[in-house]
PDB file of C-alpha atoms in Angstrom:
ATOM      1  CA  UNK A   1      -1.417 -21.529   2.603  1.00 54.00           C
ATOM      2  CA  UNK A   2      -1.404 -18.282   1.124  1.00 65.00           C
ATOM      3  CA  UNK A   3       0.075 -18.776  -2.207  1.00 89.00           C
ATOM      4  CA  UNK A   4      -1.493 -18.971  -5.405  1.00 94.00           C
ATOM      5  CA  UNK A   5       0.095 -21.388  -8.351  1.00 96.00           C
ATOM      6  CA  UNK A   6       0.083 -20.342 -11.901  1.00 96.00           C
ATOM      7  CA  UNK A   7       0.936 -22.377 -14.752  1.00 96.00           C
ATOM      8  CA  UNK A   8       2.314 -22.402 -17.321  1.00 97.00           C
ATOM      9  CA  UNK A   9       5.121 -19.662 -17.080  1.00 95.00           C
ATOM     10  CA  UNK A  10       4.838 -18.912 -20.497  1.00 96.00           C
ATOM     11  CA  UNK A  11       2.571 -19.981 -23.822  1.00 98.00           C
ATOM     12  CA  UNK A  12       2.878 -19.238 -27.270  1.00 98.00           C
ATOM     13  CA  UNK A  13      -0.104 -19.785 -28.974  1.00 98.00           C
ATOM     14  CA  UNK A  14      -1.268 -19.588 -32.724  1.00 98.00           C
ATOM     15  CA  UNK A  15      -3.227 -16.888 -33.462  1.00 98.00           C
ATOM     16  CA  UNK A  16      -7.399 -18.016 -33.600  1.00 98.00           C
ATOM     17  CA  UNK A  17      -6.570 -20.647 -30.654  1.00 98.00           C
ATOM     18  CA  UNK A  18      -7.140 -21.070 -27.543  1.00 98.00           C
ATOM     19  CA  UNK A  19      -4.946 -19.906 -24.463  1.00 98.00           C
ATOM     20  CA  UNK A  20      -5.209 -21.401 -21.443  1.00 98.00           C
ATOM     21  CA  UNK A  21      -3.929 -20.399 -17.898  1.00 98.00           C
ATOM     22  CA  UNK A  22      -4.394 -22.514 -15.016  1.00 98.00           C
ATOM     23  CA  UNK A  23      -4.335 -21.461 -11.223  1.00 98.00           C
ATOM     24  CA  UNK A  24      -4.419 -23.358  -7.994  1.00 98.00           C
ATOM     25  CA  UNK A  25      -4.623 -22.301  -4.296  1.00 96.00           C
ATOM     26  CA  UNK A  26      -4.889 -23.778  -1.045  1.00 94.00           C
ATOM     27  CA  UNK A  27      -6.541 -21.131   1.801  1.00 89.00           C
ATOM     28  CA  UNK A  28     -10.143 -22.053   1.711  1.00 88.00           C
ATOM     29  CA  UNK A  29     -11.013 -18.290   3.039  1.00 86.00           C
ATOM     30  CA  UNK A  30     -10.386 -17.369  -0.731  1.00 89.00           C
ATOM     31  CA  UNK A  31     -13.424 -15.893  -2.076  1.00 88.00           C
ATOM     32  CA  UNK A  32     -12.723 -13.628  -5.041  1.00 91.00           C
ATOM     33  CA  UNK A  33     -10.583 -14.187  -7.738  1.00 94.00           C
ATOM     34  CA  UNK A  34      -9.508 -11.971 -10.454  1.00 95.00           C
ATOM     35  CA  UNK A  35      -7.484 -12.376 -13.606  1.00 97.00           C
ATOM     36  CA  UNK A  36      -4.867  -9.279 -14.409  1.00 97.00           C
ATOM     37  CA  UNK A  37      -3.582  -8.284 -17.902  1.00 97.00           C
ATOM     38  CA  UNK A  38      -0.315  -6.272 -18.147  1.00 96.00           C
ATOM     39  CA  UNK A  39       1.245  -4.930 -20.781  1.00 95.00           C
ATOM     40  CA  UNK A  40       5.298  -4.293 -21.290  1.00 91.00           C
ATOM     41  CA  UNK A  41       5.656  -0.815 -19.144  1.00 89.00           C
ATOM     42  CA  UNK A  42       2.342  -1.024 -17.721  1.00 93.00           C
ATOM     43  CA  UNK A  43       0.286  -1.289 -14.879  1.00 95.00           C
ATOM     44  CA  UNK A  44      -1.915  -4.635 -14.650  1.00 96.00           C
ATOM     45  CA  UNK A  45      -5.327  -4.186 -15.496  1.00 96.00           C
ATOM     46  CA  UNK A  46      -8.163  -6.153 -14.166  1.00 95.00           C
ATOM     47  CA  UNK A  47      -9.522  -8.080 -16.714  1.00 96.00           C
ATOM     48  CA  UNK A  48     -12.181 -10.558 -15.305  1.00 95.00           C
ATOM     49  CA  UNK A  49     -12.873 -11.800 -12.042  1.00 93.00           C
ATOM     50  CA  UNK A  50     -14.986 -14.438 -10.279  1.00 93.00           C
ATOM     51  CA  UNK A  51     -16.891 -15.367  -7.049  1.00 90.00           C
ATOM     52  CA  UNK A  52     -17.065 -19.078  -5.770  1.00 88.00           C
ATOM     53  CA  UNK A  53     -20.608 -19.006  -6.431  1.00 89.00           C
ATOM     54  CA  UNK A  54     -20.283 -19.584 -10.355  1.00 92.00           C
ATOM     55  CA  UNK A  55     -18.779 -22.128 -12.238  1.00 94.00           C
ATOM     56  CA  UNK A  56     -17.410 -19.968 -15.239  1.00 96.00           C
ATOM     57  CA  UNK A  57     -18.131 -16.223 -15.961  1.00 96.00           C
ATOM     58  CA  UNK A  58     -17.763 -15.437 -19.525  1.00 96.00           C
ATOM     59  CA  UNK A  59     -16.910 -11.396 -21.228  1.00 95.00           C
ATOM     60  CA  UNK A  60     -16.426 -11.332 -24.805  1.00 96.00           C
ATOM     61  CA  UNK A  61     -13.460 -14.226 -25.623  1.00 97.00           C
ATOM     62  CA  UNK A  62     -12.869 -14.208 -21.927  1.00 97.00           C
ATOM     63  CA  UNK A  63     -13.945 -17.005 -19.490  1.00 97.00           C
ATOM     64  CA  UNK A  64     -12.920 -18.023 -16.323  1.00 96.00           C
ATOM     65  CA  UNK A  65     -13.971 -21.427 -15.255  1.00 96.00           C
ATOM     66  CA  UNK A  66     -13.930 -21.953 -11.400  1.00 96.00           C
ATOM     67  CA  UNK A  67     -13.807 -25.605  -9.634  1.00 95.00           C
ATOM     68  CA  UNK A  68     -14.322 -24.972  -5.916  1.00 93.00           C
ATOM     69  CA  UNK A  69     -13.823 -28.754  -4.763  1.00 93.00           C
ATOM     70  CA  UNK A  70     -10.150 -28.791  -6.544  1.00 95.00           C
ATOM     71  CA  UNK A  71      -9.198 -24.940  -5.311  1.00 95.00           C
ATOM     72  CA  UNK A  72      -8.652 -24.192  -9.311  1.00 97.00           C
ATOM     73  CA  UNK A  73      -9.710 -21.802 -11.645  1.00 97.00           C
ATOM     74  CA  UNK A  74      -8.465 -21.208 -15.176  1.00 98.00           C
ATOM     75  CA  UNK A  75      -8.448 -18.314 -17.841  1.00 98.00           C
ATOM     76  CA  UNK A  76      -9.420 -19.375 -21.445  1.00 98.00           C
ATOM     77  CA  UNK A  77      -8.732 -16.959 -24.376  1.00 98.00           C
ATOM     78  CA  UNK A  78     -10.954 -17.841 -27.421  1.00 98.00           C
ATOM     79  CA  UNK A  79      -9.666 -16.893 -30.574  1.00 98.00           C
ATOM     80  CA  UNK A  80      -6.443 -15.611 -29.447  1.00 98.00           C
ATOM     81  CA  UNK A  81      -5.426 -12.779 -30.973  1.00 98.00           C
ATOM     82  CA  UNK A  82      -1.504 -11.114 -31.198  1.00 97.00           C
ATOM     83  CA  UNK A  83      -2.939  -8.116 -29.730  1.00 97.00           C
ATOM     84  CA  UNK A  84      -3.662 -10.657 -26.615  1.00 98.00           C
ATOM     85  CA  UNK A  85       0.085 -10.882 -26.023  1.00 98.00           C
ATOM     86  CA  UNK A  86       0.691  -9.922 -22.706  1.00 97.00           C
ATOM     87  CA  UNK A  87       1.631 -11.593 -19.028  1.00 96.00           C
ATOM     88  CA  UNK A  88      -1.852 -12.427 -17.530  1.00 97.00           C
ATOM     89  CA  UNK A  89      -1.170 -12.754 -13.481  1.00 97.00           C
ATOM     90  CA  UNK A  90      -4.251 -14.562 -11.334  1.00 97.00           C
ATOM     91  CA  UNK A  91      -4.803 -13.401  -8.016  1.00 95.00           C
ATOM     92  CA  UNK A  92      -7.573 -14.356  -5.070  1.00 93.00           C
ATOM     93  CA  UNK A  93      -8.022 -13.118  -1.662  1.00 88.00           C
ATOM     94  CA  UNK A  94     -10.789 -13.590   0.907  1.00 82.00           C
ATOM     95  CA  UNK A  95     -14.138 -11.402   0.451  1.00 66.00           C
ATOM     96  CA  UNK A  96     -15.580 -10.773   3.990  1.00 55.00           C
ATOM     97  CA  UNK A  97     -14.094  -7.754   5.579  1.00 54.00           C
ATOM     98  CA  UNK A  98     -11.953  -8.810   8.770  1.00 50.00           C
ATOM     99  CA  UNK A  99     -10.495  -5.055   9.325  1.00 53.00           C
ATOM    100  CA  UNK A 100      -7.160  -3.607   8.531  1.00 49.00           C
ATOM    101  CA  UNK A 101      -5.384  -5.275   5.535  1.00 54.00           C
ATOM    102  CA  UNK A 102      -8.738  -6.961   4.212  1.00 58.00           C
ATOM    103  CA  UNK A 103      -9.224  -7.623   0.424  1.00 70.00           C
ATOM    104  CA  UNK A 104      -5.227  -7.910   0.195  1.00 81.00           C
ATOM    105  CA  UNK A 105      -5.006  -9.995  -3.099  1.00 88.00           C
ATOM    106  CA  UNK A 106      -2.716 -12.707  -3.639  1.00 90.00           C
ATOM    107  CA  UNK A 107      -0.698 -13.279  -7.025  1.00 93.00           C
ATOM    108  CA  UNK A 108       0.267 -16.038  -9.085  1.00 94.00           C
ATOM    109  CA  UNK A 109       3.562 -15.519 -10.561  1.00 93.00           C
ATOM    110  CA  UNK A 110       2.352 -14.387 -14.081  1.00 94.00           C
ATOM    111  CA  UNK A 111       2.148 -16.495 -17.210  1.00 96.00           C
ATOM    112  CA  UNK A 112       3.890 -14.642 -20.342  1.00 96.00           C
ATOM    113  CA  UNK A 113       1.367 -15.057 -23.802  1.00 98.00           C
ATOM    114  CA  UNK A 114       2.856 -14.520 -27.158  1.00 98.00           C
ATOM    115  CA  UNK A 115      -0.127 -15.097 -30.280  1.00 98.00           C
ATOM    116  CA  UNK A 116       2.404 -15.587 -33.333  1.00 97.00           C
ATOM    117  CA  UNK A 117       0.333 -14.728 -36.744  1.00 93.00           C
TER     118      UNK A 117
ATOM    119  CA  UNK B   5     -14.440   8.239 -12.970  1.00 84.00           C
ATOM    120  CA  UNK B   6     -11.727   7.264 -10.834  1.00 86.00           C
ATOM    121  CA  UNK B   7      -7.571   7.285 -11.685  1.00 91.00           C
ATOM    122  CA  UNK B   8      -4.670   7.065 -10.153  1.00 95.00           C
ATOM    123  CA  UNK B   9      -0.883   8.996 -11.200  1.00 95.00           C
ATOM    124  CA  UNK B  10       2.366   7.016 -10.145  1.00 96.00           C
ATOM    125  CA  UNK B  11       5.022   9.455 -11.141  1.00 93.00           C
ATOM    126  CA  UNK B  12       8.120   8.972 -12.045  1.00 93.00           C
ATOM    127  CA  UNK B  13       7.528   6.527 -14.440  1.00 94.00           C
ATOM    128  CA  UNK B  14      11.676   6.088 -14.545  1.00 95.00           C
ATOM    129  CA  UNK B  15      13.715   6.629 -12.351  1.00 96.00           C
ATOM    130  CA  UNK B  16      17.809   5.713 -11.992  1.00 97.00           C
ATOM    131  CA  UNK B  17      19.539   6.402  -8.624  1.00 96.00           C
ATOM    132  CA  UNK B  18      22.911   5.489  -7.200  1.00 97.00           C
ATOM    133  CA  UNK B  19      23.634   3.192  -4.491  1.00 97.00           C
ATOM    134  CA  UNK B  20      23.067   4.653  -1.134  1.00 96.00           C
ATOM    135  CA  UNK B  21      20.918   7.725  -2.088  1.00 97.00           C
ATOM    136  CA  UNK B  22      17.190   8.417  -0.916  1.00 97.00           C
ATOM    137  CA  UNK B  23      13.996   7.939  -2.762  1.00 96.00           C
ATOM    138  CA  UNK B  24      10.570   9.037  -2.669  1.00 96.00           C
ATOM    139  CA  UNK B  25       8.221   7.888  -4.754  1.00 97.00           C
ATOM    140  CA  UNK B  26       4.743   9.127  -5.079  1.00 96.00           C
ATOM    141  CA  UNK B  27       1.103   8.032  -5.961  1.00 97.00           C
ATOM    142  CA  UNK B  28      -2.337   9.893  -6.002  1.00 97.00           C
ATOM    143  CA  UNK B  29      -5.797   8.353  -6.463  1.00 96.00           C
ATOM    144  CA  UNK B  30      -8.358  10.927  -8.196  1.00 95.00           C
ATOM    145  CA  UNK B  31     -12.356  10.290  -8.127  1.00 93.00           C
ATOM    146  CA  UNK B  32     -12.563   8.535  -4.982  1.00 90.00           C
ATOM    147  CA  UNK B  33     -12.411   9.165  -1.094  1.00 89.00           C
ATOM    148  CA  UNK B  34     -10.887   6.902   1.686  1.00 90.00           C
ATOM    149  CA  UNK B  35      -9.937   4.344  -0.842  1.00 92.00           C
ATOM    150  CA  UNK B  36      -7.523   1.248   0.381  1.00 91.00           C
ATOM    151  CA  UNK B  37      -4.132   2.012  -0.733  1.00 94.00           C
ATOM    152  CA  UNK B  38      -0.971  -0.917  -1.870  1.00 93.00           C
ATOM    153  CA  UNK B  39       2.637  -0.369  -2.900  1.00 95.00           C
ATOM    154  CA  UNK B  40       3.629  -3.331  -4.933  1.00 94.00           C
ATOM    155  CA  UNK B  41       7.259  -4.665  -5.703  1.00 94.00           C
ATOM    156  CA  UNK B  42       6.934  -6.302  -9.469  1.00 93.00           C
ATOM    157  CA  UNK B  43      10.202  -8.348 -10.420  1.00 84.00           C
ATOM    158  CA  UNK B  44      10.562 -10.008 -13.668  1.00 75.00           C
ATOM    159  CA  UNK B  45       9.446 -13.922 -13.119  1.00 67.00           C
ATOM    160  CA  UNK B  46       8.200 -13.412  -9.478  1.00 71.00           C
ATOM    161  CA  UNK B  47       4.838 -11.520 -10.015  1.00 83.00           C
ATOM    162  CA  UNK B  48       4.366  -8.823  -7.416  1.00 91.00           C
ATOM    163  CA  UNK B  49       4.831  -8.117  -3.954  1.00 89.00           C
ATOM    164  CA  UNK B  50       3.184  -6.718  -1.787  1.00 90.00           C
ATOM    165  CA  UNK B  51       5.051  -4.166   0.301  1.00 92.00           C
ATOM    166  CA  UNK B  52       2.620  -2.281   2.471  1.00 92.00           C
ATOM    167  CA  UNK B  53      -0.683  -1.020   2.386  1.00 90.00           C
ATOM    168  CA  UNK B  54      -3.151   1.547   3.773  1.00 92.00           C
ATOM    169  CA  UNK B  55      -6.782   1.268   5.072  1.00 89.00           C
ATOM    170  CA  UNK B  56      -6.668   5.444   5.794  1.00 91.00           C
ATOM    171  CA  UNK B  57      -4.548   8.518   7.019  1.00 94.00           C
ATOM    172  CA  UNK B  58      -1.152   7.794   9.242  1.00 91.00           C
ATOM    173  CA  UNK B  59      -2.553   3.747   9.175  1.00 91.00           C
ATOM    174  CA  UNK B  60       0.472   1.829   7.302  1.00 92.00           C
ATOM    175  CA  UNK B  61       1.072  -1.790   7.443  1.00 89.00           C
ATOM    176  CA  UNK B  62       4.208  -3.459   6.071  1.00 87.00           C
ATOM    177  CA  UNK B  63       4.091  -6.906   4.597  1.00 82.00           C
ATOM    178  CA  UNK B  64       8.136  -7.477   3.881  1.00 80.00           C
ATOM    179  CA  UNK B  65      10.727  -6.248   6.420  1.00 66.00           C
ATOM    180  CA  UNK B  66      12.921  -4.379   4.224  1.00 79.00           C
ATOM    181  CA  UNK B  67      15.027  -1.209   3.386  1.00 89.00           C
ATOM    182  CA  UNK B  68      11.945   0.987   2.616  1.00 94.00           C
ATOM    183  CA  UNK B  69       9.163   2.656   4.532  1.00 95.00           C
ATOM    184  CA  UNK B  70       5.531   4.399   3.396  1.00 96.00           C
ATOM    185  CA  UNK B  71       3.743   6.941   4.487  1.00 96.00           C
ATOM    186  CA  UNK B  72      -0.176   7.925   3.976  1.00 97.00           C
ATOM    187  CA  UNK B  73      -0.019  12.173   4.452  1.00 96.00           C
ATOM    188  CA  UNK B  74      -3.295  12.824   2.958  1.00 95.00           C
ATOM    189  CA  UNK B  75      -6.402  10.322   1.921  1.00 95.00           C
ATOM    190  CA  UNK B  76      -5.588   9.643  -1.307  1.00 95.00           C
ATOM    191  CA  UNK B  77      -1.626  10.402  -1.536  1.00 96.00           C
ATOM    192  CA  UNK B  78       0.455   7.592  -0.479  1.00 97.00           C
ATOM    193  CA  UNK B  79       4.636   7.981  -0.585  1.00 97.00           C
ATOM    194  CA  UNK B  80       7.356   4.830  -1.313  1.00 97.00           C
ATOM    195  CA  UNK B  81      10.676   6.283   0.584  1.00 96.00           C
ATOM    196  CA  UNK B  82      14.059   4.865   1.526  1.00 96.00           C
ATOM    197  CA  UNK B  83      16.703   6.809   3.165  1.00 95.00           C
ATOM    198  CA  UNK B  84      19.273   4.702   2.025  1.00 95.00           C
ATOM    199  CA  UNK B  85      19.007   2.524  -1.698  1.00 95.00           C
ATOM    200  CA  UNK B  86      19.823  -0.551  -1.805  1.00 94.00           C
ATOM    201  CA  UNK B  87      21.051  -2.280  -5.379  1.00 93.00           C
ATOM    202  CA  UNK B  88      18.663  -5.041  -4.510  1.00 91.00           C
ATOM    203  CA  UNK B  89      15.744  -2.315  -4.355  1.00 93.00           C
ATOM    204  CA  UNK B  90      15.758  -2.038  -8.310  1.00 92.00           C
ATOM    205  CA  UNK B  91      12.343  -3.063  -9.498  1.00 93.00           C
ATOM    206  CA  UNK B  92       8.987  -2.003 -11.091  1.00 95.00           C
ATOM    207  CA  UNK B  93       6.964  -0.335  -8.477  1.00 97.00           C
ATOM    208  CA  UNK B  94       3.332  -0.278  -8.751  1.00 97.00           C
ATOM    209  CA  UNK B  95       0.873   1.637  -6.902  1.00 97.00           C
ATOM    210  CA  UNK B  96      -2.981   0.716  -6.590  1.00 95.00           C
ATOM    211  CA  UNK B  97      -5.794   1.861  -4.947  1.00 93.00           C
ATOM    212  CA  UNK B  98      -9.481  -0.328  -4.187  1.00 89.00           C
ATOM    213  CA  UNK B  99     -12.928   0.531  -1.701  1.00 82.00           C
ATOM    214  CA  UNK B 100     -13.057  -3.101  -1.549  1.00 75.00           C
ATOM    215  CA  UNK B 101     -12.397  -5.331  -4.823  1.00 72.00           C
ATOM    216  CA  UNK B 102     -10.686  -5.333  -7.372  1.00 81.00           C
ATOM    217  CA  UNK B 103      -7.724  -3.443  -6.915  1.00 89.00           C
ATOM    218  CA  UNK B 104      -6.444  -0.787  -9.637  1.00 93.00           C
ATOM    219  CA  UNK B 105      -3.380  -0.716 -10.253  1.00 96.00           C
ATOM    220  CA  UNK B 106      -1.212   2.963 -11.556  1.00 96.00           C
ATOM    221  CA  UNK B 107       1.533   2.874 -14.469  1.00 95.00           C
ATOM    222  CA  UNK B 108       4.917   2.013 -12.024  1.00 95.00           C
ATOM    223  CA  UNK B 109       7.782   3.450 -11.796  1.00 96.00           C
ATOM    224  CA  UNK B 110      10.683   1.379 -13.117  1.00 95.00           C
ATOM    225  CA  UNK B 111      13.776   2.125 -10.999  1.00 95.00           C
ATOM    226  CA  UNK B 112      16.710   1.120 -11.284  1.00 95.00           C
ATOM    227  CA  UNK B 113      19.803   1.559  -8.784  1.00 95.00           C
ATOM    228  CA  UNK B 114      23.261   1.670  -9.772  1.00 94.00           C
TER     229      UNK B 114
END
């Protein structure tokens, strides 16, 4: 009940289209959910995240779109750019604060992007 | 503003031999601190995390231990390497959400 799907494991997408990256998860205590960017060598870095409350949050060519009835949320990359080439990992994990080990996120298993020119 | 220092950011050991890896968060007091385990195709893993001093909880039974010494200083040690403990290890800190994550240390055991 804990884990969190990701699909697909990788994507190679022309460069000025659209990436998408779909998530799924099952524990219904779930109530934030961020998307993760990391770079070869790097750290991940949060990149956009969402409450159940919205259907899609948007930042820049960023959007996440959220369905609460189907437990799934997606990442869409407008105008996909090489520079966008990266593994993007989702991740959720419950909101209230229940003491020692709260806000522990969750991962999906990472979905590798290559934008070919 | 708040950051956080993973060092080293390589690190090669032989079988057998101890490690200690470190992490500091700057910019921020009592902040929730995770070790992660990041290997290629599996995402990461968390290994154990930190609500404050001395308070460590372990999420995988495993060759390694962690220890919290001062607020915002959290350790990654094994007395023993295993060759199965190669991996990118990645530190983060959070008050609440998100969680930031530090550079990692790749090591790799041989």
């Amino acid at each position: 009940q804990q884990q969190v799907k990701q699909s697909p494991q990788s994507l190679i997408v022309q460069k000025g289209g659209i990436s998408i990256i779909n998530c799924a998860y099952e524990n219904t205590a779930f109530d934030y959910f961020p998307w993760y960017q990391q770079f070869p060598g790097k750290g991940p870095a949060l990149l956009i995240a969402i409450r159940p409350d919205v259907s899609e949050k948007k930042e820049g060519r960023f959007t996440i779109s959220f369905n609460k009835s189907a437990k799934q949320f997606s990442l869409h990359i407008m105008d996909s750019q090489p520079g966008d080439s990266a593994t993007y990992f989702c991740a959720a994990s419950p909101h209230r604060y229940s003491g020692a080990g709260s806000y522990q996120l969750t991962f999906g298993k990472g979905t590798k992007l290559s934008v070919i020119p | 503003s708040q950051t956080i220092h993973q060092w080293p950011a390589t690190l090669v050991q032989p079988v057998g031999s101890p490690l200690s890896l470190e992490c500091t968060v700057e910019g921020t007091s009592n902040p929730n601190l995770y070790w992660y385990r990041q290997a290629a195709g599996r995402g990461l893993q968390l290994l154990f995390y930190s609500v404050g001093i001395g308070q460590i909880s372990s999420e995988v039974p495993q060759n390694l231990s962690a220890s919290r010494p001062q607020d915002r200083q959290f350790i990654l040690s094994s007395k023993k390497l295993l060759l199965s403990d190669s991996g990118f290890y990645l530190c983060a800190w959070g008050t609440s959400e998100p969680q930031h994550f530090g550079d990692g240390t790749r090591l790799s055991i041989l």
